[in-house]
Coordinates of C-alpha atoms and ligand atoms in Angstrom, one line a residue:
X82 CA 0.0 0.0 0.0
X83 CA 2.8 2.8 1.1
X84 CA 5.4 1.8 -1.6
X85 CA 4.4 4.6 -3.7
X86 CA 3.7 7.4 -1.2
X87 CA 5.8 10.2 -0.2
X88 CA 8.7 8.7 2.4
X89 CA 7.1 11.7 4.6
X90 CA 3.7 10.3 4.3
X91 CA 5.1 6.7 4.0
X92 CA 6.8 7.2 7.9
X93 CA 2.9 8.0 8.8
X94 CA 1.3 5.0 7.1
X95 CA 3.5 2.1 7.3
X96 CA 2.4 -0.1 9.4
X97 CA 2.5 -3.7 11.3
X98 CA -0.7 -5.7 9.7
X99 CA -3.9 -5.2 11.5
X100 CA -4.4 -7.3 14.0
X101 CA -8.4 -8.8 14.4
X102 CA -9.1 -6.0 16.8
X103 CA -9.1 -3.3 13.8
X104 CA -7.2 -1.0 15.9
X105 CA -5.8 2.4 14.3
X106 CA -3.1 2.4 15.9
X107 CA 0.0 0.0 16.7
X108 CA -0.5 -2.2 19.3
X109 CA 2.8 -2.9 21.5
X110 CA 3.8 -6.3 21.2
X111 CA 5.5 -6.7 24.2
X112 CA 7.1 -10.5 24.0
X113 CA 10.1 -12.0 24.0
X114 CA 10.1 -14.8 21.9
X115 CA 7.0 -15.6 19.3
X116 CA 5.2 -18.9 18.9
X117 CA 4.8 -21.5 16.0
X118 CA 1.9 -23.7 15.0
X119 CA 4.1 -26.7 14.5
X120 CA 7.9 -27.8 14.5
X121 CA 8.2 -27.6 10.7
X122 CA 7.1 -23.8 10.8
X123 CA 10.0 -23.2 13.8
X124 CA 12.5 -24.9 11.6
X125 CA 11.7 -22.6 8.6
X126 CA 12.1 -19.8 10.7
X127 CA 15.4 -21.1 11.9
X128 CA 16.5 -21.6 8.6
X129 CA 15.5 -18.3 7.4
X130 CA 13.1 -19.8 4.9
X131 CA 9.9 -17.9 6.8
X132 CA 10.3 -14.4 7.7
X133 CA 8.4 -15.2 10.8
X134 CA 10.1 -13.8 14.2
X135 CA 11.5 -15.9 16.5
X136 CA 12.8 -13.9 19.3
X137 CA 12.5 -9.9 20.0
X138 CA 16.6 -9.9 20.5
X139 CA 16.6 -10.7 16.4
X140 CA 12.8 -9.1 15.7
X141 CA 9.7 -7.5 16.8
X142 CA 6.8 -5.9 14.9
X143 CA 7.2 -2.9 16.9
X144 CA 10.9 -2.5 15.9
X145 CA 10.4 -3.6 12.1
X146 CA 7.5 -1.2 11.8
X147 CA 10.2 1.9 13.1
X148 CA 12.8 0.4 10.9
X149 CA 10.9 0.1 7.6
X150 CA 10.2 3.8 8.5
X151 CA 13.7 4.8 8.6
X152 CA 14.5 2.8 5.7
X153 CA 12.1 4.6 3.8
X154 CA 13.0 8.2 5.0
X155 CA 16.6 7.6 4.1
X156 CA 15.9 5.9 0.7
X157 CA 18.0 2.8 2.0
X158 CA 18.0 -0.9 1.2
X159 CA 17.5 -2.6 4.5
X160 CA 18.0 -1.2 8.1
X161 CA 18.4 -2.6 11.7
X162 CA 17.2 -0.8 14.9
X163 CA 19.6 -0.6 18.3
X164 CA 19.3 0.0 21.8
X165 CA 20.8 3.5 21.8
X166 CA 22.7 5.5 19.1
X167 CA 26.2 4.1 20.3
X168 CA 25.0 0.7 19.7
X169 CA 24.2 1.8 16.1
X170 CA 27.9 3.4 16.1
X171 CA 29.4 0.7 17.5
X172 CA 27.8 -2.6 16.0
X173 CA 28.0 -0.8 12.1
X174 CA 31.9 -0.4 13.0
X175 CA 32.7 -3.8 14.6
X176 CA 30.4 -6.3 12.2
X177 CA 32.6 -4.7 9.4
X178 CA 35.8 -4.3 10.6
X179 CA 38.7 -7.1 11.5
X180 CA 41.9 -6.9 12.9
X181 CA 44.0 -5.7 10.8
X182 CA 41.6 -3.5 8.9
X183 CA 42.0 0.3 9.2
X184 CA 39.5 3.5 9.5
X185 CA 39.8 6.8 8.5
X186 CA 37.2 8.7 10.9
X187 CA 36.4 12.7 11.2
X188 CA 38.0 14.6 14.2
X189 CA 34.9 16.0 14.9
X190 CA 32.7 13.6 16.2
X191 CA 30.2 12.8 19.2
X192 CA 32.0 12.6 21.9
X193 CA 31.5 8.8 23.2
X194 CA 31.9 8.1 19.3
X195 CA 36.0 9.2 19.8
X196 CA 36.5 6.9 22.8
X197 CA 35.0 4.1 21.4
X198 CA 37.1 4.6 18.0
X199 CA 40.7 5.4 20.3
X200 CA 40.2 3.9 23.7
X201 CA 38.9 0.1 22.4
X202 CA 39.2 0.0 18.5
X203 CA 42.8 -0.4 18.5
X204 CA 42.7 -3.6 21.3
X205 CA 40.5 -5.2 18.5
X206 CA 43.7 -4.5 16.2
X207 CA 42.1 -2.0 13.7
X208 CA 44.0 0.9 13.1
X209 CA 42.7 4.8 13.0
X210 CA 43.6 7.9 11.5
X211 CA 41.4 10.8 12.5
X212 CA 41.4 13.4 9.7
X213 CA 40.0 17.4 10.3
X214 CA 36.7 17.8 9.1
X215 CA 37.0 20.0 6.0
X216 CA 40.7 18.9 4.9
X217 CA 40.2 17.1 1.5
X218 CA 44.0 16.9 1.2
X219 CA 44.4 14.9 4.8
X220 CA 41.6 12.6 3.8
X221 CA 43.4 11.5 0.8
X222 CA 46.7 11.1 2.4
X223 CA 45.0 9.3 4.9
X224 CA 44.0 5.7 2.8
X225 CA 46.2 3.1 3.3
X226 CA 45.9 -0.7 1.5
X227 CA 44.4 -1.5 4.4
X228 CA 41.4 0.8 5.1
X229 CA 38.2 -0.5 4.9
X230 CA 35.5 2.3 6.0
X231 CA 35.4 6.5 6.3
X232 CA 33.5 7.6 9.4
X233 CA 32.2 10.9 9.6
X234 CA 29.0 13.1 11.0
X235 CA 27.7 15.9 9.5
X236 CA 27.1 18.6 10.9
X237 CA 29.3 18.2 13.7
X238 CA 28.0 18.0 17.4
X239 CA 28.8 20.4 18.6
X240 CA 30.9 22.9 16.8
X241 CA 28.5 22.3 13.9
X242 CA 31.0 22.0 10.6
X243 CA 29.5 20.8 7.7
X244 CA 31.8 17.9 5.7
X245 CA 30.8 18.0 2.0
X246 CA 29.2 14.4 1.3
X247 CA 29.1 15.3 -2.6
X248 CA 33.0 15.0 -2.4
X249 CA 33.1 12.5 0.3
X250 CA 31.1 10.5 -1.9
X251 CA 33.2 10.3 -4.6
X252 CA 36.6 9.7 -2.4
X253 CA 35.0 6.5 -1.1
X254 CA 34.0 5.5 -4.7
X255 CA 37.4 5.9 -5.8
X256 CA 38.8 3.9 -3.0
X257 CA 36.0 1.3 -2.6
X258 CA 35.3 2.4 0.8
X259 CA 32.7 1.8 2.8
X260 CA 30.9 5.2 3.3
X261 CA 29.1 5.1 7.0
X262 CA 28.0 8.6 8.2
X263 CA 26.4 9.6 11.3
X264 CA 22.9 11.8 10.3
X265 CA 21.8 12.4 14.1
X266 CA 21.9 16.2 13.6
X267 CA 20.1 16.6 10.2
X268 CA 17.8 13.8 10.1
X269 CA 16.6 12.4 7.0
X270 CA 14.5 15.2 6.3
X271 CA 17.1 17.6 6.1
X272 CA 19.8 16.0 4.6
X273 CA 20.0 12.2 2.6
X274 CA 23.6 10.6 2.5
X275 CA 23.0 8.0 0.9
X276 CA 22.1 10.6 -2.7
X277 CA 25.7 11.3 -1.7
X278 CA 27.0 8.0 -2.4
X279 CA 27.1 6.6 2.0
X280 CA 26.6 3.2 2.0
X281 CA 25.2 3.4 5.5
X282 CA 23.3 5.6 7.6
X283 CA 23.3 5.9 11.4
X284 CA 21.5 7.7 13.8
X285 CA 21.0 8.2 17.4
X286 CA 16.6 8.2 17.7
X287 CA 17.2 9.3 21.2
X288 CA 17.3 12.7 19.6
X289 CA 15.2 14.6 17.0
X290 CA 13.6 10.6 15.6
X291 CA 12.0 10.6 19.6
X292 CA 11.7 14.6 19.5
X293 CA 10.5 14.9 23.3
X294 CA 13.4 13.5 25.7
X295 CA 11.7 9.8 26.4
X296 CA 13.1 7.3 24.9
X297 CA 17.2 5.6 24.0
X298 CA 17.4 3.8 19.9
X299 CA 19.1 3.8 17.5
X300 CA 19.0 2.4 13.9
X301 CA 21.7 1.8 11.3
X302 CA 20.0 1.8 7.4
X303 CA 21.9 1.3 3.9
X304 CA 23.3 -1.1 1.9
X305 CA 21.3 -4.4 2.2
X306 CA 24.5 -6.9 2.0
X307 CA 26.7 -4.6 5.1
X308 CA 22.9 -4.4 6.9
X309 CA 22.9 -8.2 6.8
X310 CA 26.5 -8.4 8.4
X311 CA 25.4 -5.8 11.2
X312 CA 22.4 -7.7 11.9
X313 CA 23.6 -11.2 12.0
X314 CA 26.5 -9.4 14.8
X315 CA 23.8 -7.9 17.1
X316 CA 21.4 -10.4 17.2
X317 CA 24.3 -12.2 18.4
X318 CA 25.9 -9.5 20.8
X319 CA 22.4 -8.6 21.4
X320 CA 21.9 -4.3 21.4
X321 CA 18.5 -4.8 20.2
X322 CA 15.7 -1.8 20.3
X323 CA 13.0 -2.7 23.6
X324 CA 9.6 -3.2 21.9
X325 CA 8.5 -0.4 23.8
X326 CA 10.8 2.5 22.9
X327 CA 10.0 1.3 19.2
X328 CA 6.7 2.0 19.2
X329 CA 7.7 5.6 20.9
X330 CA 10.3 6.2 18.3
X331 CA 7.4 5.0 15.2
X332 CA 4.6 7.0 16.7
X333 CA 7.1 10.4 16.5
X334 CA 8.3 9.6 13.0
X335 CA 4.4 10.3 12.4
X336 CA 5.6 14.2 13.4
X337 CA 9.3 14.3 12.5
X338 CA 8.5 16.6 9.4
X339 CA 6.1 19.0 11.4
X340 CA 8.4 19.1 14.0
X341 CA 11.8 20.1 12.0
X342 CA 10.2 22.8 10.1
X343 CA 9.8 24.2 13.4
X344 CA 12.7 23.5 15.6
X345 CA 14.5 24.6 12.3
X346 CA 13.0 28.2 12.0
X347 CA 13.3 28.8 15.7
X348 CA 17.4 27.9 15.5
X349 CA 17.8 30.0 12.3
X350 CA 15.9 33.1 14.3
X351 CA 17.8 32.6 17.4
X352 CA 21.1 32.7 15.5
X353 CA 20.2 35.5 13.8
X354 CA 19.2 37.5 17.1
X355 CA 22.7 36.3 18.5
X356 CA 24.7 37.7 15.8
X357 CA 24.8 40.9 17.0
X358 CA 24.5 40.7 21.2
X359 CA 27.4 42.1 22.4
X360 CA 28.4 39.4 25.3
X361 CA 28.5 36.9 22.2
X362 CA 32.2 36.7 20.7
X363 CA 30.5 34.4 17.9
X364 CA 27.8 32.2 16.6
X365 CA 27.5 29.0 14.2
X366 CA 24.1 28.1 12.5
X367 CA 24.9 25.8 9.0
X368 CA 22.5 28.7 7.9
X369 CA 23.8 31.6 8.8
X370 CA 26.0 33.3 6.0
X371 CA 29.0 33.6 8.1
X372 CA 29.1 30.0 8.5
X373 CA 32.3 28.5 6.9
X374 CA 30.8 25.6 5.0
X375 CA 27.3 27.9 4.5
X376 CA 27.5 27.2 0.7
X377 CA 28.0 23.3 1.4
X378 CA 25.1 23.5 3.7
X379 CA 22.8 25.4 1.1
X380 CA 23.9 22.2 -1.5
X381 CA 23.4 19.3 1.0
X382 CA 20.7 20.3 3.5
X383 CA 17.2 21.6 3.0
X384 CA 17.3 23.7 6.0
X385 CA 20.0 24.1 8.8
X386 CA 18.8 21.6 12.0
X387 CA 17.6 22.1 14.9
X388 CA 21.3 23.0 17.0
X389 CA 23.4 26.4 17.2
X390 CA 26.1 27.5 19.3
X391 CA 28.0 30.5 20.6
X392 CA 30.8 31.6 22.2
X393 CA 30.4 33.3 26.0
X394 CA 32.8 36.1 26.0
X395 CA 34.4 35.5 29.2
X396 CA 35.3 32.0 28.9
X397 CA 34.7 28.8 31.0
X398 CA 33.3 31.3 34.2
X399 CA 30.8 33.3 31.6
X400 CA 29.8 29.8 30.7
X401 CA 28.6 28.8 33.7
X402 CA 27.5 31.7 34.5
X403 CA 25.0 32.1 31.5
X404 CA 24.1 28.8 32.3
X405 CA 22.9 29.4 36.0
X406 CA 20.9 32.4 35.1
X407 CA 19.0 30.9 32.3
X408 CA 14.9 30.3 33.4
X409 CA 13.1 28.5 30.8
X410 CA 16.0 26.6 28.7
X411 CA 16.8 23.6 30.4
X412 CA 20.1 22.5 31.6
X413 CA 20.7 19.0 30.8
X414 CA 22.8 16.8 28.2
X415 CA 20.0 15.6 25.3
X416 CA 19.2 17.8 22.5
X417 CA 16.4 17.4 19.9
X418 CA 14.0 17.8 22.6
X419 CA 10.1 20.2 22.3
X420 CA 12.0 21.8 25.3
X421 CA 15.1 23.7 24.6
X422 CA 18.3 23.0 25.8
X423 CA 21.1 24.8 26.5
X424 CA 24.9 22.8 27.5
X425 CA 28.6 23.9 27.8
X426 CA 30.1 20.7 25.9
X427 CA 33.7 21.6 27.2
X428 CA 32.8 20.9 31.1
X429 CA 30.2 18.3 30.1
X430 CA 30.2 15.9 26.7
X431 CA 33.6 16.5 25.6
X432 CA 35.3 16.9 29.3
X433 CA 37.3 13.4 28.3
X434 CA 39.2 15.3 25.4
X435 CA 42.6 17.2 26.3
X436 CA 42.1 21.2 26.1
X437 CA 44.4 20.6 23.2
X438 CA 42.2 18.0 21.6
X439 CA 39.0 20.4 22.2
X440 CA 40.4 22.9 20.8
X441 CA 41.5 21.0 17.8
X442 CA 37.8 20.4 17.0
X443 CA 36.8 24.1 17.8
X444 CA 35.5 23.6 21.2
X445 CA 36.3 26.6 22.9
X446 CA 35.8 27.4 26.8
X447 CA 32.8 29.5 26.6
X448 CA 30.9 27.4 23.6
X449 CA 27.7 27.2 24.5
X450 CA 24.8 24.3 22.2
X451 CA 21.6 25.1 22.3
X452 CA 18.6 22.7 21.2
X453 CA 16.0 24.8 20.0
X454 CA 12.4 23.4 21.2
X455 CA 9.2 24.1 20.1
X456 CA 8.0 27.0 22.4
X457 CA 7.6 30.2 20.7
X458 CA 10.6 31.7 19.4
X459 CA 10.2 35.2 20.8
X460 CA 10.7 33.4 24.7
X461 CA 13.5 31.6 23.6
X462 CA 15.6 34.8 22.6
X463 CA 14.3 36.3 25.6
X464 CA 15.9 33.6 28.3
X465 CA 19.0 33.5 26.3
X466 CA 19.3 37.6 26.4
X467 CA 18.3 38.1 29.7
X468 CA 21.3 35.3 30.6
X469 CA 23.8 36.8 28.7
X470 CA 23.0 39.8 30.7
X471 CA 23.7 38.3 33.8
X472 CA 27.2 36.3 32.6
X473 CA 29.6 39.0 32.2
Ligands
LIG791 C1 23.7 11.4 21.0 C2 24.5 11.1 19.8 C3 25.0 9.8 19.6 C4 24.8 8.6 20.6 O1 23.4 8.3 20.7 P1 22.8 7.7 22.1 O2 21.4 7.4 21.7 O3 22.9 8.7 23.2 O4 23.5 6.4 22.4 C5 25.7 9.5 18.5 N1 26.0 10.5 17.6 C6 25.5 11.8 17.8 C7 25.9 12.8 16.8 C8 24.8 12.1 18.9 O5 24.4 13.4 19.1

């Protein structure tokens, strides 16, 4: 019925087959392991000649029904939903990669994303060279006979760079690499990797995907032969998606259009309004047309997310201090919440890296993320202003 919709309208309407109820919408199927009418069927299933489910660690309706919506929205082959976004992160890495294999990953990535790649990769004997963002040059000089996969995000969390995938495309086609790229911050309405040649998409759901600060997933979608491998390693290692937070993260995909338009216009307004406050030393929207990358943005993205930042003048005390004199923005670590969010990633998410490294990757002492919400724009400014006032 959905395959020729929209993918906006088709992340509405898929879903699991009515049940002889008739309800409207989803029931939660809240089971671990599925029954069969006889031995032969269980065998099939075993065998993978049925696609019937067996156990909620390998399937669940709830979790193929958000799945085959992600799938759809990212214009990918096949998909597999996780626990959390790191599982996604960390089972598309290791299902691919063997000792002796080698990765060529961003500097500017999330920052539980940089000690999984340097504190445990190398004991599993894979090799890494982490490469700056927007330095084509370094990327090339990076491949070795022995890489195997490029890792990047786009736009950066939290300093917000935008890597060009058009180019990045074409480097890992020239190499046969595999392409995986982290989409968390543009979702798959904004911004589509795989038109830019990624052979795998992953996301954190915990994020703009649940929208309202509920639920952990994750989901990894793209090529249906590297899906296969990533599913056959975590229904073994077992960071499957709770039935539960499934049918959260489905039931928001419903609104994930509405939502971005939104969170969108109220980032792009309060950027603008920062520009010119005199506490603020600087400010990064993908959007804004002092950003560095803007024009990459403009080709890649259809609008510029839902996160800004800017930089206290002052430093780490005008941080904190903006931070304790906000009234409205929350002070927590999520983003892509209704609620906006305000965080200081160099005491907080990114405390593990060396001022060197933070620097390195543009986070400065008084950078300051926000998450714009959903409440009216106008009272967003307002709290941020007011704080500023009270930071110097
Ligand atoms: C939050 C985040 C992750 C990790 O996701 P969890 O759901 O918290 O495990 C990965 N990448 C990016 C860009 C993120 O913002």
């Amino acid at each position: 019925m959905s395959d020729n919709l929209d993918p906006i309208s088709q992340a509405i309407r898929i879903q699991t087959p009515r049940t002889q109820q008739g309800e409207h919408s989803t029931p939660l199927y809240l089971t671990s392991s599925f029954c069969f009418d006889d031995a032969e069927a269980m065998r099939a299933a075993f065998a993978e000649e049925s696609d019937d489910n067996i156990y909620s660690r390998f399937s669940n309706p709830n979790v193929d029904e958000f799945t085959k919506k992600m799938v759809a929205l990212e214009g990918a082959q096949a998909g597999f939903a996780t626990a959390s976004g790191m599982s996604a992160v960390v089972g598309s890495i290791m299902a691919l990669l063997k000792n002796g294999d080698h990765l060529i990953c961003s500097s500017s990535i999330f920052g539980n994303t940089n000690t999984f790649i340097k504190k445990y990769m190398p004991g599993f004997g894979i090799t890494v060279t982490m490469v700056p963002a927007g330095d084509n040059a370094a990327w090339e000089a990076a491949v070795q006979p022995n890489t195997k996969m490029v890792y990047l995000e786009t736009p950066t969390n939290p300093q917000l760079e935008v890597l060009d995938l058009e180019w990045i495309g074409q480097f890992t086609k020239k190499h046969k690499l595999i392409l995986n790229v982290d989409n968390c911050f543009a979702t798959p309405l904004l911004q589509k990797p795989i038109d830019f040649g990624a052979d795998l998409v992953i996301h954190s759901a915990t994020k703009w995907i649940d929208g309202q600060g509920r639920v952990l997933g994750g989901v990894v979608v793209g090529r249906a032969d590297l899906i296969r491998e990533i599913y056959l390693f975590c229904r073994v290692t077992g960071p499957s998606l709770s039935p539960f937070n499934a049918w959260v993260l489905s039931k928001s995909l419903e609104t994930l259009d509405v939502r971005m338009e939104r969170h969108c216009h109220n980032a792009l307004k309060v950027a603008e309004a920062l520009q010119s406050h005199s506490q603020v030393a600087f400010v990064k929207y993908p959007f804004l047309k002092g950003h560095p990358q803007y024009h990459i943005a403009q080709k890649q993205m259809k609008a510029g997310g839902g996160v800004l930042c800017f930089e206290v003048k002052g430093g780490v005390e005008a941080g904190r201090k903006f931070l304790n004199a906000l009234q409205m923005l929350s002070v927590t670590a999520n983003l892509g919440d209704t609620r906006s969010i305000a965080s200081h990633p160099a005491s907080t998410t990114h405390s593990k890296l060396t001022e060197e490294e933070r620097l390195a990757v543009g986070i400065t002492p008084g950078l300051i993320r926000i998450s714009a919400g959903l409440e009216k724009v106008d009272d967003i400014i307002n709290d941020i202003v007011q704080a500023l006032e009270k930071s110097v």
